[in-house]
Coordinates of C-alpha atoms in Angstrom, one line a residue:
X1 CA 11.4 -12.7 -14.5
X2 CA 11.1 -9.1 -15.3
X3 CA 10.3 -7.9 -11.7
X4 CA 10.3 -4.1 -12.7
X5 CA 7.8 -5.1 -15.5
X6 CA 5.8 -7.2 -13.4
X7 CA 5.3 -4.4 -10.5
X8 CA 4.6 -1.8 -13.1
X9 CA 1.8 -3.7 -15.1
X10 CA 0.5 -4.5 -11.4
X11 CA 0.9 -8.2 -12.2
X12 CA -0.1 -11.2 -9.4
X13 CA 3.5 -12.0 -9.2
X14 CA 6.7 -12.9 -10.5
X15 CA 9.5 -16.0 -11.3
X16 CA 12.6 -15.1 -10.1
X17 CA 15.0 -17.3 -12.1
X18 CA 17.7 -18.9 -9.9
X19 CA 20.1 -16.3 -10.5
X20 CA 17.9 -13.3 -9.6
X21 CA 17.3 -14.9 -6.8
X22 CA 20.7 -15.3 -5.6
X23 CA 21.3 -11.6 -6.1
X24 CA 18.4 -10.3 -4.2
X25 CA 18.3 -9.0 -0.8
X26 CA 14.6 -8.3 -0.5
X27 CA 11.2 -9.8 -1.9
X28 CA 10.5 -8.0 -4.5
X29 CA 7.3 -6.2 -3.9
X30 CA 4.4 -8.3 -5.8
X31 CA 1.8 -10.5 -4.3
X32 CA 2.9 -13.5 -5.3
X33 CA 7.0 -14.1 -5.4
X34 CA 8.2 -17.9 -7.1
X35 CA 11.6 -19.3 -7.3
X36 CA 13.5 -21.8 -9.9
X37 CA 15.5 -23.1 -7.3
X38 CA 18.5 -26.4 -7.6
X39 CA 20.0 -27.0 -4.5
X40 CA 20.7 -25.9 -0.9
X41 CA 21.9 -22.6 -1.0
X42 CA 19.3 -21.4 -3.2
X43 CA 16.5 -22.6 -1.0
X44 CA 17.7 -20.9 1.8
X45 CA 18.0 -17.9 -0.1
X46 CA 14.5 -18.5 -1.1
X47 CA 13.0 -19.0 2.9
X48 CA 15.1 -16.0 3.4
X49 CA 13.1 -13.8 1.1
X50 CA 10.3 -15.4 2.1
X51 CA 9.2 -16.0 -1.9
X52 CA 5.5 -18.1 -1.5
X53 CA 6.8 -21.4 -3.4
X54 CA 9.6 -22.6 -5.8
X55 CA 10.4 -24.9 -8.3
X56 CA 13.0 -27.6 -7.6
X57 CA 14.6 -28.8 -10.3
X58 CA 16.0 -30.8 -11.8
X59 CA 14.3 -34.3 -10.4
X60 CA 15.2 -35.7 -13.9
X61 CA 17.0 -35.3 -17.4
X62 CA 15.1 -32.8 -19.1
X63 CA 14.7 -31.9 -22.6
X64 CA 14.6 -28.4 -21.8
X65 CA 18.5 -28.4 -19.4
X66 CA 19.9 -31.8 -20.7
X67 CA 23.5 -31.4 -19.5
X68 CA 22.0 -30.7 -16.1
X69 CA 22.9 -33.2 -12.9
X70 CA 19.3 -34.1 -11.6
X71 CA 18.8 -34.4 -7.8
X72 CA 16.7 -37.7 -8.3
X73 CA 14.1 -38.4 -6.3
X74 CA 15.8 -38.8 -3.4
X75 CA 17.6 -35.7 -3.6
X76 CA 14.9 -33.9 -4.0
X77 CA 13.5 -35.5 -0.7
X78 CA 16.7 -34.7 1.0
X79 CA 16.4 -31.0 -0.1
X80 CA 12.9 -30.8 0.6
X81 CA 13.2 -32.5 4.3
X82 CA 15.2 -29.3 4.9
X83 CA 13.2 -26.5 3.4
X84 CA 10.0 -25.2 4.5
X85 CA 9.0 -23.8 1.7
X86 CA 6.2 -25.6 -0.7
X87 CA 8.0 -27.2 -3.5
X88 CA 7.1 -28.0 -6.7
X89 CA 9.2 -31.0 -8.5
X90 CA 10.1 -29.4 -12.0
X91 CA 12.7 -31.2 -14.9
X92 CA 11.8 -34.7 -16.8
X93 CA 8.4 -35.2 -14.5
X94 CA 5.0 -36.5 -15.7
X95 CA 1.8 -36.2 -14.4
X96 CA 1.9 -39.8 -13.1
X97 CA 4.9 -38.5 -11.1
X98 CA 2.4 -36.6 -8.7
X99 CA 2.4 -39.3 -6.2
X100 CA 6.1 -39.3 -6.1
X101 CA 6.7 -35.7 -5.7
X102 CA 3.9 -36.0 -2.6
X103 CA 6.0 -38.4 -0.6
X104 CA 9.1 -37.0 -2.0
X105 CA 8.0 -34.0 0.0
X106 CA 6.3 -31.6 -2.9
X107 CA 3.3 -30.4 -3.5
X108 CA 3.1 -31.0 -6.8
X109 CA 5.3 -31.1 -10.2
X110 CA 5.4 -28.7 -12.4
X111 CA 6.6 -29.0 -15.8
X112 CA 6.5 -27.4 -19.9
X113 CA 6.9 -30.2 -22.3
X114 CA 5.1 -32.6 -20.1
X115 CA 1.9 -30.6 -20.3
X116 CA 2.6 -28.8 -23.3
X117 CA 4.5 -30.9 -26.0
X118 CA 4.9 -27.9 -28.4
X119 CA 7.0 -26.5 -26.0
X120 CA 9.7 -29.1 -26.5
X121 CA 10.4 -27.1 -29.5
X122 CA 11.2 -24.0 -27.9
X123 CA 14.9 -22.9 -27.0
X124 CA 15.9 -23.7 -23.5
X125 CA 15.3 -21.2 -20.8
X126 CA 17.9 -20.1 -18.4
X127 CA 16.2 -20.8 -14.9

């Protein structure tokens, strides 16, 4: 998230969290740009920038943002029927989700204590 960091170490790219990316008005100036992302506005944002991918989120409860609305799956399609951005389906999704997210319109899911159950223990992140 620390795009100053990340073009000063010469790093692949960065994350922009959903609210740095509601404050930009360029692409910050990396390789590779991602965004969290949660609904509409925020996509279109993202397109605007022209970051290479982001994280929709989220399609579930999550462990990680439990007082979060989720989109469902078929908000997530709905969102993603509108965006032409690649999307990754991020909050509450498994591995055995992948087909899902395909026809949901992602390209794959992403996730933290899914793939990595010691994360669960970690404090929340603010994406």
């Amino acid at each position: 998230r620390d795009i100053a960091l990340a073009e000063a170490i010469g790093a692949a790219g960065v994350h922009l969290s959903s609210a740095q990316l509601m404050s930009l008005t360029q692409r910050p100036a990396l390789p590779l740009v991602a965004a969290s992302t949660h609904n509409a506005a925020e996509l279109t944002q993202a397109a605007a920038l022209g970051v290479d991918f982001a994280c929709l989120s989220p399609v579930r409860r999550s462990s990680s943002h439990p007082q979060a609305q989720s989109l469902s799956w078929r908000g997530f399609e709905a969102l993603a029927r509108g965006s032409n951005l690649p999307l990754y389906a991020l909050g509450g999704v498994h591995l055995e989700d992948f087909d899902q997210a395909r026809e949901a319109g992602a390209v794959g899911v992403a996730g933290i204590s899914a793939f990595w159950p010691q994360a669960a223990r970690l404090p929340p992140s603010h994406g």
